[in-house]
């Protein structure tokens, strides 16, 4: 009986030793399969880290300054009367005269005229004795004019005033060739990014490699604007002089981010 128990114990110990040996062999095979790295760490992690370390990311800005080819004039009429109906009728009459001058005298197409504001507001007077007293109504109608004869923008402003427009809000200048100018700005942005990356590579004792990725951060068209206050100051200096409007330049900018490899 003791001999059988002893033999059974030896057999159990042998099975445990064989199982342990099998687990150890499997672990070694898995270790070798993953290049000697721990099983819970991706095999490609080291390569990815090296790839990231061997790059440089820079931003580049390109700018193109061009003469504007279109003016946007915001003007309007304002009429105050005792009743809202009278104010509306007066504004409508003035507005119609302004539109006829634009389409007739200045040859502005209907598609280049856009109503941007229309309002009728009550007007009040306040006194200590009577408090707030209704004095009438003011009707306002504003229009935006797209005008391509840039050199005649000052004449257009004078013509609007002569036709009955008593609101000249502002004038801005832009370009209708924004896409073409944006492409030029993008090319300059890429060149600027490359110069910056080369400087960084040389400073760190490396050589600039190929472009890994490139992304556009956005483009912007900066339009010069002449405000109403500026035009009033010019008119006050000499009431008999014609309005002179300086268009200046339109700036088109593009921003990009470029990732270069390093050698």
Coordinates of N, CA, C and O in Angstrom, one line a residue, residues 3-191:
X3 N 3.9 1.5 -1.1 CA 4.6 1.6 -2.4 C 3.7 2.2 -3.4 O 4.2 3.0 -4.3
X4 N 2.4 1.9 -3.4 CA 1.5 2.4 -4.5 C 1.4 4.0 -4.2 O 1.4 4.7 -5.2
X5 N 1.3 4.4 -3.0 CA 1.2 5.8 -2.7 C 2.4 6.6 -3.1 O 2.4 7.7 -3.6
X6 N 3.5 6.0 -2.9 CA 4.8 6.6 -3.2 C 4.9 6.7 -4.7 O 5.4 7.7 -5.3
X7 N 4.5 5.7 -5.5 CA 4.6 5.7 -6.9 C 3.7 6.8 -7.5 O 4.0 7.5 -8.4
X8 N 2.4 6.9 -6.9 CA 1.5 7.9 -7.3 C 2.0 9.3 -7.1 O 1.8 10.2 -7.9
X9 N 2.7 9.5 -5.9 CA 3.3 10.9 -5.7 C 4.3 11.2 -6.7 O 4.4 12.4 -7.1
X10 N 5.1 10.3 -7.1 CA 6.2 10.5 -8.1 C 5.6 10.9 -9.4 O 6.1 11.8 -10.1
X11 N 4.5 10.2 -9.8 CA 3.9 10.5 -11.1 C 3.3 11.9 -11.1 O 3.4 12.7 -12.0
X12 N 2.7 12.4 -9.9 CA 2.1 13.7 -9.9 C 3.2 14.8 -10.0 O 3.1 15.8 -10.7
X13 N 4.3 14.5 -9.3 CA 5.5 15.5 -9.4 C 6.0 15.6 -10.8 O 6.4 16.6 -11.3
X14 N 6.0 14.4 -11.5 CA 6.5 14.4 -12.9 C 5.6 15.3 -13.8 O 6.1 16.0 -14.6
X15 N 4.3 15.1 -13.6 CA 3.4 15.9 -14.4 C 3.6 17.4 -14.2 O 3.5 18.2 -15.1
X16 N 3.7 17.8 -12.9 CA 3.9 19.2 -12.6 C 5.2 19.8 -13.2 O 5.2 20.9 -13.8
X17 N 6.3 19.0 -13.2 CA 7.6 19.4 -13.8 C 7.4 19.5 -15.3 O 7.9 20.4 -15.9
X18 N 6.7 18.6 -15.9 CA 6.5 18.6 -17.4 C 5.7 19.8 -17.8 O 5.9 20.5 -18.8
X19 N 4.6 20.2 -17.0 CA 3.8 21.3 -17.3 C 4.6 22.6 -17.1 O 4.5 23.5 -18.0
X20 N 5.4 22.7 -16.1 CA 6.2 23.9 -15.9 C 7.2 24.1 -17.1 O 7.4 25.2 -17.6
X21 N 7.8 22.9 -17.5 CA 8.7 23.0 -18.6 C 8.0 23.5 -19.9 O 8.6 24.2 -20.7
X22 N 6.8 23.0 -20.1 CA 6.0 23.4 -21.3 C 5.7 24.9 -21.3 O 5.8 25.6 -22.3
X23 N 5.3 25.4 -20.1 CA 5.0 26.8 -20.0 C 6.3 27.6 -20.2 O 6.3 28.6 -20.9
X24 N 7.4 27.2 -19.7 CA 8.7 27.9 -19.9 C 9.1 28.0 -21.4 O 9.5 29.0 -21.9
X25 N 8.9 26.9 -22.1 CA 9.3 26.8 -23.5 C 8.4 27.7 -24.3 O 8.8 28.4 -25.2
X26 N 7.0 27.7 -24.0 CA 6.1 28.5 -24.7 C 6.4 30.0 -24.5 O 6.3 30.8 -25.4
X27 N 6.8 30.3 -23.3 CA 7.1 31.7 -23.0 C 8.3 32.2 -23.8 O 8.4 33.3 -24.3
X28 N 9.4 31.3 -23.8 CA 10.6 31.6 -24.6 C 10.2 31.8 -26.1 O 10.8 32.7 -26.8
X29 N 9.4 31.0 -26.6 CA 9.0 31.1 -28.0 C 8.3 32.4 -28.3 O 8.5 33.1 -29.3
X30 N 7.4 32.8 -27.4 CA 6.7 34.0 -27.5 C 7.6 35.2 -27.4 O 7.5 36.2 -28.2
X31 N 8.6 35.1 -26.5 CA 9.6 36.2 -26.3 C 10.4 36.4 -27.6 O 10.6 37.5 -28.0
X32 N 10.9 35.3 -28.2 CA 11.6 35.3 -29.4 C 10.8 35.8 -30.6 O 11.3 36.6 -31.5
X33 N 9.5 35.4 -30.6 CA 8.6 35.9 -31.7 C 8.4 37.4 -31.7 O 8.3 38.0 -32.8
X34 N 8.5 38.0 -30.5 CA 8.3 39.4 -30.4 C 9.6 40.2 -30.3 O 9.6 41.3 -29.7
X35 N 10.7 39.6 -30.7 CA 12.0 40.2 -30.7 C 12.5 40.5 -29.3 O 13.2 41.4 -29.1
X36 N 12.2 39.6 -28.4 CA 12.7 39.8 -27.0 C 12.1 40.9 -26.3 O 12.6 41.4 -25.3
X37 N 10.9 41.4 -26.7 CA 10.2 42.5 -26.0 C 9.1 42.0 -25.1 O 8.6 40.9 -25.4
X38 N 8.7 42.7 -24.1 CA 7.7 42.2 -23.2 C 6.4 42.0 -24.0 O 6.1 42.8 -25.0
X39 N 5.6 41.1 -23.7 CA 4.3 40.8 -24.4 C 3.3 41.9 -24.4 O 2.5 42.0 -25.3
X40 N 3.3 42.7 -23.3 CA 2.3 43.8 -23.3 C 2.8 45.1 -24.0 O 2.1 46.1 -23.8
X41 N 3.9 45.1 -24.7 CA 4.3 46.2 -25.4 C 4.3 46.0 -26.9 O 4.9 45.0 -27.3
X42 N 3.6 46.8 -27.7 CA 3.6 46.6 -29.2 C 4.9 46.5 -29.8 O 5.9 47.2 -29.5
X43 N 5.1 45.6 -30.8 CA 6.3 45.3 -31.4 C 6.8 46.5 -32.2 O 8.0 46.7 -32.4
X44 N 5.8 47.4 -32.7 CA 6.2 48.5 -33.6 C 6.4 49.8 -32.8 O 6.7 50.8 -33.4
X45 N 6.3 49.7 -31.4 CA 6.4 51.0 -30.7 C 7.8 51.7 -30.8 O 7.9 52.9 -31.0
X46 N 8.8 50.9 -30.8 CA 10.2 51.5 -30.9 C 10.4 52.1 -32.3 O 10.9 53.2 -32.4
X47 N 9.9 51.5 -33.3 CA 10.0 52.1 -34.7 C 9.2 53.4 -34.8 O 9.7 54.4 -35.4
X48 N 8.0 53.4 -34.2 CA 7.2 54.6 -34.2 C 7.9 55.8 -33.5 O 7.9 56.9 -33.9
X49 N 8.4 55.5 -32.3 CA 9.1 56.5 -31.5 C 10.3 57.1 -32.3 O 10.5 58.3 -32.3
X50 N 11.0 56.2 -33.0 CA 12.2 56.7 -33.8 C 11.7 57.6 -34.9 O 12.4 58.6 -35.2
X51 N 10.6 57.2 -35.5 CA 10.1 58.0 -36.7 C 9.7 59.3 -36.2 O 9.9 60.3 -36.9
X52 N 9.0 59.4 -35.1 CA 8.6 60.7 -34.5 C 9.8 61.6 -34.1 O 9.8 62.8 -34.4
X53 N 10.8 60.9 -33.6 CA 12.0 61.7 -33.1 C 12.8 62.2 -34.3 O 13.4 63.2 -34.2
X54 N 12.6 61.6 -35.5 CA 13.4 62.0 -36.6 C 12.6 62.9 -37.6 O 12.7 62.8 -38.8
X55 N 11.7 63.8 -37.0 CA 11.0 64.7 -37.8 C 11.0 66.1 -37.2 O 11.3 66.2 -36.0
X56 N 10.6 67.1 -37.9 CA 10.5 68.4 -37.4 C 9.2 69.0 -38.0 O 9.0 68.9 -39.2
X57 N 8.4 69.6 -37.2 CA 7.1 70.3 -37.7 C 7.3 71.8 -37.6 O 7.7 72.3 -36.6
X58 N 6.9 72.4 -38.7 CA 7.0 73.9 -38.8 C 5.7 74.5 -39.4 O 5.0 73.8 -40.1
X59 N 5.5 75.7 -39.1 CA 4.4 76.4 -39.8 C 5.0 77.5 -40.8 O 6.1 77.9 -40.6
X60 N 4.2 77.7 -41.8 CA 4.7 78.7 -42.8 C 3.5 79.6 -43.2 O 2.4 79.2 -43.3
X61 N 3.8 80.9 -43.4 CA 2.8 81.9 -43.8 C 3.2 82.5 -45.1 O 4.4 82.9 -45.3
X62 N 2.3 82.5 -46.1 CA 2.5 83.2 -47.4 C 1.6 84.4 -47.5 O 0.4 84.3 -47.1
X63 N 2.1 85.5 -48.1 CA 1.3 86.7 -48.2 C 1.4 87.3 -49.6 O 2.5 87.4 -50.1
X64 N 0.3 87.6 -50.2 CA 0.3 88.3 -51.5 C -0.5 89.6 -51.4 O -1.6 89.5 -51.0
X65 N 0.1 90.7 -51.8 CA -0.5 92.0 -51.8 C -0.9 92.4 -53.2 O 0.0 92.5 -54.0
X66 N -2.1 92.7 -53.4 CA -2.6 93.0 -54.8 C -3.5 94.2 -54.8 O -4.1 94.6 -53.8
X67 N -3.6 94.8 -56.0 CA -4.5 95.9 -56.1 C -5.9 95.4 -56.1 O -6.2 94.4 -56.8
X68 N -6.9 96.0 -55.4 CA -8.3 95.5 -55.4 C -8.9 95.7 -56.8 O -8.5 96.6 -57.6
X69 N -9.9 94.8 -57.1 CA -10.6 94.9 -58.4 C -12.1 95.1 -58.2 O -12.9 95.2 -59.1
X70 N -12.5 95.3 -56.9 CA -13.9 95.6 -56.6 C -14.0 96.4 -55.3 O -13.3 96.2 -54.4
X71 N -15.0 97.3 -55.3 CA -15.3 98.1 -54.2 C -16.7 97.8 -53.7 O -17.6 97.5 -54.5
X72 N -16.9 97.7 -52.3 CA -18.2 97.5 -51.7 C -18.6 98.7 -51.0 O -17.9 99.1 -50.0
X73 N -19.6 99.4 -51.5 CA -20.0 100.7 -50.9 C -21.3 100.5 -50.1 O -22.3 100.0 -50.7
X74 N -21.3 100.8 -48.8 CA -22.5 100.7 -48.0 C -23.1 102.1 -47.8 O -22.4 102.9 -47.2
X75 N -24.3 102.3 -48.4 CA -24.9 103.6 -48.3 C -26.4 103.4 -48.0 O -26.9 102.3 -47.9
X76 N -27.1 104.5 -47.8 CA -28.6 104.4 -47.5 C -29.3 105.7 -47.4 O -28.7 106.8 -47.6
X77 N -30.6 105.6 -47.1 CA -31.4 106.8 -46.9 C -32.0 106.7 -45.5 O -32.3 105.6 -45.0
X78 N -32.3 107.9 -44.9 CA -32.9 108.0 -43.6 C -33.9 109.2 -43.7 O -33.5 110.3 -44.0
X79 N -35.2 108.9 -43.4 CA -36.2 109.9 -43.4 C -37.0 109.9 -42.1 O -37.4 108.8 -41.6
X80 N -37.2 111.1 -41.5 CA -38.0 111.2 -40.2 C -39.2 112.0 -40.5 O -39.2 113.0 -41.2
X81 N -40.4 111.5 -40.1 CA -41.7 112.1 -40.3 C -42.5 111.9 -39.0 O -42.2 111.1 -38.1
X82 N -43.7 112.5 -39.0 CA -44.6 112.4 -37.9 C -45.2 111.1 -37.7 O -45.4 110.6 -36.6
X83 N -45.5 110.4 -38.8 CA -46.0 109.1 -38.7 C -45.1 108.1 -39.4 O -44.3 108.4 -40.2
X84 N -45.3 106.8 -39.0 CA -44.5 105.7 -39.6 C -44.7 105.6 -41.1 O -43.8 105.4 -41.9
X85 N -46.0 105.8 -41.5 CA -46.3 105.7 -42.9 C -45.6 106.8 -43.7 O -45.1 106.5 -44.8
X86 N -45.6 108.0 -43.2 CA -45.0 109.1 -43.9 C -43.5 108.9 -44.0 O -42.8 109.1 -45.0
X87 N -42.9 108.3 -42.9 CA -41.4 108.1 -42.9 C -41.1 107.0 -43.9 O -40.1 107.1 -44.7
X88 N -41.9 105.9 -44.0 CA -41.7 104.9 -45.0 C -41.8 105.4 -46.4 O -41.0 105.0 -47.3
X89 N -42.8 106.2 -46.6 CA -43.0 106.7 -48.0 C -41.9 107.6 -48.4 O -41.4 107.5 -49.6
X90 N -41.4 108.4 -47.5 CA -40.3 109.3 -47.8 C -39.0 108.5 -48.1 O -38.3 108.8 -49.1
X91 N -38.8 107.5 -47.3 CA -37.6 106.7 -47.5 C -37.7 105.9 -48.8 O -36.7 105.8 -49.6
X92 N -38.8 105.4 -49.1 CA -39.0 104.6 -50.4 C -38.7 105.5 -51.6 O -38.1 105.1 -52.6
X93 N -39.2 106.8 -51.5 CA -39.0 107.7 -52.7 C -37.5 108.0 -52.9 O -37.0 108.0 -54.0
X94 N -36.8 108.3 -51.7 CA -35.4 108.5 -51.8 C -34.6 107.3 -52.3 O -33.7 107.4 -53.1
X95 N -35.0 106.2 -51.8 CA -34.3 104.9 -52.1 C -34.4 104.6 -53.6 O -33.5 104.2 -54.3
X96 N -35.6 104.9 -54.2 CA -35.9 104.6 -55.6 C -35.0 105.5 -56.4 O -34.4 105.1 -57.5
X97 N -34.8 106.8 -56.0 CA -34.0 107.7 -56.7 C -32.5 107.3 -56.7 O -31.8 107.4 -57.7
X98 N -32.1 106.8 -55.6 CA -30.7 106.3 -55.5 C -30.5 105.1 -56.4 O -29.4 105.0 -57.1
X99 N -31.4 104.2 -56.4 CA -31.3 103.0 -57.3 C -31.2 103.4 -58.8 O -30.5 102.8 -59.5
X100 N -32.0 104.3 -59.2 CA -32.1 104.8 -60.6 C -30.7 105.4 -60.9 O -30.2 105.2 -62.1
X101 N -30.1 106.2 -60.0 CA -28.8 106.8 -60.3 C -27.8 105.7 -60.4 O -26.9 105.8 -61.3
X102 N -27.8 104.7 -59.6 CA -26.8 103.6 -59.7 C -26.9 102.8 -60.9 O -25.9 102.5 -61.6
X103 N -28.1 102.4 -61.3 CA -28.3 101.6 -62.5 C -28.2 102.4 -63.8 O -27.8 101.8 -64.8
X104 N -28.6 103.6 -63.7 CA -28.6 104.5 -64.9 C -27.3 105.2 -65.1 O -26.5 104.9 -66.0
X105 N -27.0 106.1 -64.2 CA -25.8 107.0 -64.4 C -24.5 106.2 -64.3 O -23.5 106.4 -65.0
X106 N -24.4 105.2 -63.3 CA -23.2 104.5 -63.0 C -23.2 103.1 -63.6 O -22.2 102.4 -63.5
X107 N -24.3 102.7 -64.2 CA -24.3 101.4 -64.9 C -24.1 100.2 -64.0 O -23.6 99.1 -64.4
X108 N -24.5 100.3 -62.8 CA -24.4 99.1 -61.8 C -25.5 98.1 -62.1 O -26.7 98.5 -62.2
X109 N -25.2 96.9 -62.3 CA -26.2 95.8 -62.5 C -27.0 95.6 -61.3 O -26.6 95.7 -60.2
X110 N -28.3 95.1 -61.6 CA -29.2 94.8 -60.5 C -28.6 93.8 -59.5 O -28.8 93.9 -58.3
X111 N -27.9 92.8 -60.1 CA -27.3 91.7 -59.2 C -26.3 92.3 -58.3 O -25.9 91.6 -57.3
X112 N -25.8 93.5 -58.5 CA -24.7 94.1 -57.7 C -25.3 95.0 -56.6 O -24.5 95.8 -56.0
X113 N -26.6 95.0 -56.5 CA -27.3 95.8 -55.5 C -28.0 94.9 -54.5 O -28.7 94.0 -54.8
X114 N -27.7 95.2 -53.2 CA -28.3 94.3 -52.1 C -28.7 95.1 -51.0 O -27.9 95.9 -50.4
X115 N -30.0 95.0 -50.6 CA -30.5 95.7 -49.4 C -30.0 95.0 -48.2 O -30.2 93.8 -48.0
X116 N -29.3 95.7 -47.3 CA -28.7 95.1 -46.1 C -29.4 95.5 -44.8 O -29.2 94.9 -43.8
X117 N -30.3 96.5 -44.9 CA -31.0 97.0 -43.6 C -32.2 97.7 -44.0 O -32.2 98.6 -44.9
X118 N -33.3 97.5 -43.2 CA -34.5 98.3 -43.3 C -35.1 98.3 -42.0 O -35.4 97.3 -41.3
X119 N -35.4 99.5 -41.5 CA -36.0 99.6 -40.2 C -36.9 100.9 -40.1 O -36.6 101.9 -40.8
X120 N -37.9 100.8 -39.2 CA -38.7 102.0 -38.9 C -38.8 102.1 -37.3 O -39.3 101.1 -36.7
X121 N -38.2 103.1 -36.8 CA -38.1 103.3 -35.3 C -38.8 104.5 -34.8 O -38.7 105.6 -35.5
X122 N -39.5 104.4 -33.7 CA -40.1 105.7 -33.1 C -39.0 106.6 -32.5 O -38.0 106.1 -32.1
X123 N -39.2 107.9 -32.6 CA -38.3 108.8 -32.0 C -39.0 109.5 -30.8 O -40.2 109.9 -30.9
X124 N -38.2 109.7 -29.7 CA -38.8 110.3 -28.5 C -38.0 111.6 -28.1 O -36.8 111.7 -28.4
X125 N -38.7 112.4 -27.4 CA -38.1 113.6 -26.7 C -38.4 113.5 -25.2 O -39.5 113.1 -24.8
X126 N -37.4 113.7 -24.4 CA -37.6 113.6 -23.0 C -37.4 115.0 -22.3 O -36.4 115.7 -22.6
X127 N -38.4 115.4 -21.5 CA -38.3 116.6 -20.7 C -38.7 116.2 -19.3 O -39.4 115.3 -19.0
X128 N -38.2 117.1 -18.3 CA -38.5 116.8 -16.9 C -40.0 117.0 -16.7 O -40.6 116.3 -15.8
X129 N -40.7 117.9 -17.4 CA -42.1 118.1 -17.2 C -43.0 117.1 -17.8 O -43.9 116.6 -17.2
X130 N -42.7 116.7 -19.1 CA -43.6 115.8 -19.8 C -43.1 114.3 -19.8 O -43.8 113.4 -20.2
X131 N -41.8 114.2 -19.5 CA -41.2 112.8 -19.5 C -40.9 112.4 -21.0 O -40.4 113.3 -21.8
X132 N -41.2 111.2 -21.3 CA -40.9 110.7 -22.7 C -42.1 111.0 -23.6 O -43.2 110.5 -23.4
X133 N -41.8 111.7 -24.7 CA -42.8 112.1 -25.6 C -42.5 111.7 -27.0 O -41.4 111.9 -27.5
X134 N -43.4 111.0 -27.7 CA -43.2 110.6 -29.1 C -43.2 111.8 -30.0 O -44.1 112.6 -30.0
X135 N -42.1 111.9 -30.8 CA -42.0 113.0 -31.7 C -42.1 112.6 -33.2 O -42.3 113.5 -34.0
X136 N -42.0 111.4 -33.5 CA -42.1 110.9 -34.9 C -41.5 109.6 -35.1 O -41.2 108.8 -34.1
X137 N -41.2 109.3 -36.4 CA -40.7 108.0 -36.7 C -39.6 108.2 -37.8 O -39.6 109.1 -38.6
X138 N -38.5 107.3 -37.7 CA -37.4 107.4 -38.7 C -37.4 106.1 -39.4 O -37.3 105.0 -38.8
X139 N -37.4 106.2 -40.7 CA -37.3 105.0 -41.6 C -35.9 105.0 -42.2 O -35.5 106.0 -42.8
X140 N -35.2 103.8 -42.2 CA -33.9 103.7 -42.7 C -33.8 102.5 -43.7 O -34.4 101.4 -43.4
X141 N -33.2 102.7 -44.8 CA -33.0 101.6 -45.7 C -31.5 101.7 -46.3 O -31.2 102.7 -46.9
X142 N -30.7 100.7 -46.1 CA -29.3 100.7 -46.5 C -29.2 99.7 -47.6 O -29.9 98.7 -47.8
X143 N -28.2 100.0 -48.5 CA -27.9 99.2 -49.6 C -26.4 99.0 -49.8 O -25.6 99.9 -49.4
X144 N -26.0 97.8 -50.2 CA -24.6 97.5 -50.5 C -24.4 97.4 -52.0 O -25.1 96.7 -52.7
X145 N -23.4 98.2 -52.5 CA -23.2 98.3 -53.9 C -21.8 97.6 -54.2 O -20.8 98.0 -53.6
X146 N -21.8 96.7 -55.2 CA -20.6 96.1 -55.6 C -20.2 96.9 -56.9 O -20.9 96.8 -57.9
X147 N -19.0 97.5 -56.8 CA -18.6 98.5 -57.9 C -17.2 98.1 -58.4 O -16.3 98.1 -57.6
X148 N -17.1 97.8 -59.7 CA -15.8 97.4 -60.2 C -15.0 98.5 -60.9 O -13.8 98.2 -61.2
X149 N -15.5 99.6 -61.0 CA -14.8 100.8 -61.6 C -14.1 101.5 -60.5 O -14.5 102.6 -60.0
X150 N -13.0 100.9 -60.0 CA -12.3 101.3 -58.7 C -12.0 102.8 -58.8 O -12.2 103.5 -57.8
X151 N -11.5 103.3 -59.9 CA -11.0 104.6 -60.0 C -12.1 105.6 -59.9 O -11.9 106.8 -59.6
X152 N -13.4 105.2 -60.0 CA -14.5 106.1 -60.0 C -15.3 106.0 -58.7 O -16.4 106.4 -58.6
X153 N -14.7 105.3 -57.7 CA -15.4 105.1 -56.4 C -15.8 106.4 -55.8 O -16.9 106.6 -55.2
X154 N -14.9 107.4 -55.8 CA -15.2 108.7 -55.2 C -16.4 109.4 -56.0 O -17.3 110.0 -55.3
X155 N -16.4 109.3 -57.3 CA -17.5 109.8 -58.1 C -18.9 109.1 -57.7 O -19.9 109.8 -57.6
X156 N -18.8 107.8 -57.4 CA -20.0 107.1 -57.1 C -20.5 107.6 -55.7 O -21.8 107.8 -55.6
X157 N -19.7 107.9 -54.8 CA -20.1 108.4 -53.5 C -20.7 109.7 -53.6 O -21.8 110.0 -53.0
X158 N -20.2 110.6 -54.5 CA -20.8 111.9 -54.7 C -22.1 111.8 -55.4 O -23.1 112.5 -55.1
X159 N -22.2 110.8 -56.3 CA -23.5 110.6 -57.0 C -24.6 110.1 -56.1 O -25.7 110.4 -56.3
X160 N -24.2 109.3 -55.2 CA -25.2 108.8 -54.2 C -25.7 109.9 -53.4 O -26.9 110.0 -53.1
X161 N -24.9 110.8 -52.9 CA -25.3 112.0 -52.1 C -26.2 112.9 -53.0 O -27.2 113.4 -52.5
X162 N -25.9 113.1 -54.2 CA -26.7 113.9 -55.1 C -28.0 113.3 -55.4 O -29.0 114.0 -55.5
X163 N -28.1 112.0 -55.4 CA -29.4 111.3 -55.6 C -30.3 111.2 -54.4 O -31.5 110.9 -54.5
X164 N -29.8 111.6 -53.2 CA -30.6 111.6 -52.0 C -30.1 110.7 -50.9 O -30.7 110.7 -49.8
X165 N -29.0 110.0 -51.1 CA -28.5 109.1 -50.0 C -27.9 110.0 -49.0 O -27.0 110.8 -49.3
X166 N -28.3 109.9 -47.7 CA -27.8 110.7 -46.6 C -27.1 109.8 -45.6 O -26.9 110.2 -44.5
X167 N -26.8 108.6 -46.0 CA -26.0 107.7 -45.1 C -25.0 107.0 -46.0 O -25.3 106.2 -46.9
X168 N -23.7 107.4 -45.7 CA -22.6 106.7 -46.4 C -21.9 106.0 -45.2 O -21.1 106.6 -44.4
X169 N -22.1 104.7 -45.1 CA -21.6 103.9 -43.9 C -20.1 103.6 -44.0 O -19.4 103.9 -43.1
X170 N -19.7 102.9 -45.0 CA -18.3 102.6 -45.2 C -18.1 102.1 -46.6 O -19.0 101.8 -47.3
X171 N -16.8 102.0 -46.9 CA -16.4 101.5 -48.2 C -15.3 100.5 -47.9 O -14.3 100.8 -47.2
X172 N -15.4 99.3 -48.5 CA -14.3 98.3 -48.4 C -13.9 97.9 -49.8 O -14.7 98.0 -50.8
X173 N -12.7 97.4 -49.9 CA -12.2 96.9 -51.2 C -11.7 95.5 -51.1 O -11.2 95.0 -50.1
X174 N -12.0 94.7 -52.2 CA -11.6 93.3 -52.2 C -11.2 92.9 -53.6 O -10.9 93.7 -54.5
X175 N -11.1 91.6 -53.8 CA -10.8 91.0 -55.1 C -11.7 89.8 -55.4 O -12.1 89.1 -54.5
X176 N -12.0 89.7 -56.7 CA -12.8 88.6 -57.2 C -11.9 87.5 -57.7 O -12.4 86.5 -58.3
X177 N -10.6 87.6 -57.5 CA -9.6 86.6 -57.9 C -9.0 85.9 -56.7 O -7.8 85.6 -56.7
X178 N -9.8 85.8 -55.7 CA -9.2 85.3 -54.4 C -8.6 83.9 -54.5 O -7.6 83.6 -53.9
X179 N -9.2 83.0 -55.3 CA -8.7 81.6 -55.4 C -7.3 81.6 -56.1 O -6.4 80.9 -55.6
X180 N -7.1 82.4 -57.1 CA -5.8 82.5 -57.8 C -4.7 83.0 -56.9 O -3.6 82.5 -56.8
X181 N -5.1 84.1 -56.1 CA -4.1 84.7 -55.2 C -3.8 83.8 -54.0 O -2.7 83.8 -53.5
X182 N -4.8 83.0 -53.6 CA -4.6 82.1 -52.5 C -3.6 81.0 -52.9 O -2.8 80.6 -52.1
X183 N -3.7 80.5 -54.2 CA -2.7 79.6 -54.6 C -1.3 80.1 -54.6 O -0.3 79.4 -54.2
X184 N -1.1 81.4 -54.9 CA 0.2 82.0 -54.9 C 0.7 82.1 -53.4 O 1.8 81.9 -53.1
X185 N -0.3 82.5 -52.5 CA 0.1 82.6 -51.1 C 0.5 81.2 -50.5 O 1.4 81.1 -49.7
X186 N -0.2 80.2 -51.0 CA 0.2 78.8 -50.5 C 1.6 78.4 -50.9 O 2.3 77.8 -50.1
X187 N 2.0 78.8 -52.2 CA 3.3 78.5 -52.6 C 4.3 79.2 -51.8 O 5.4 78.6 -51.4
X188 N 4.1 80.4 -51.4 CA 5.0 81.2 -50.6 C 5.0 80.6 -49.2 O 6.1 80.6 -48.5
X189 N 3.9 80.1 -48.7 CA 3.9 79.5 -47.4 C 4.7 78.3 -47.3 O 5.4 78.0 -46.3
X190 N 4.7 77.4 -48.4 CA 5.5 76.2 -48.4 C 7.0 76.6 -48.4 O 7.8 76.0 -47.7
X191 N 7.3 77.6 -49.2 CA 8.7 78.0 -49.3 C 9.2 78.5 -47.9 O 10.3 78.2 -47.4

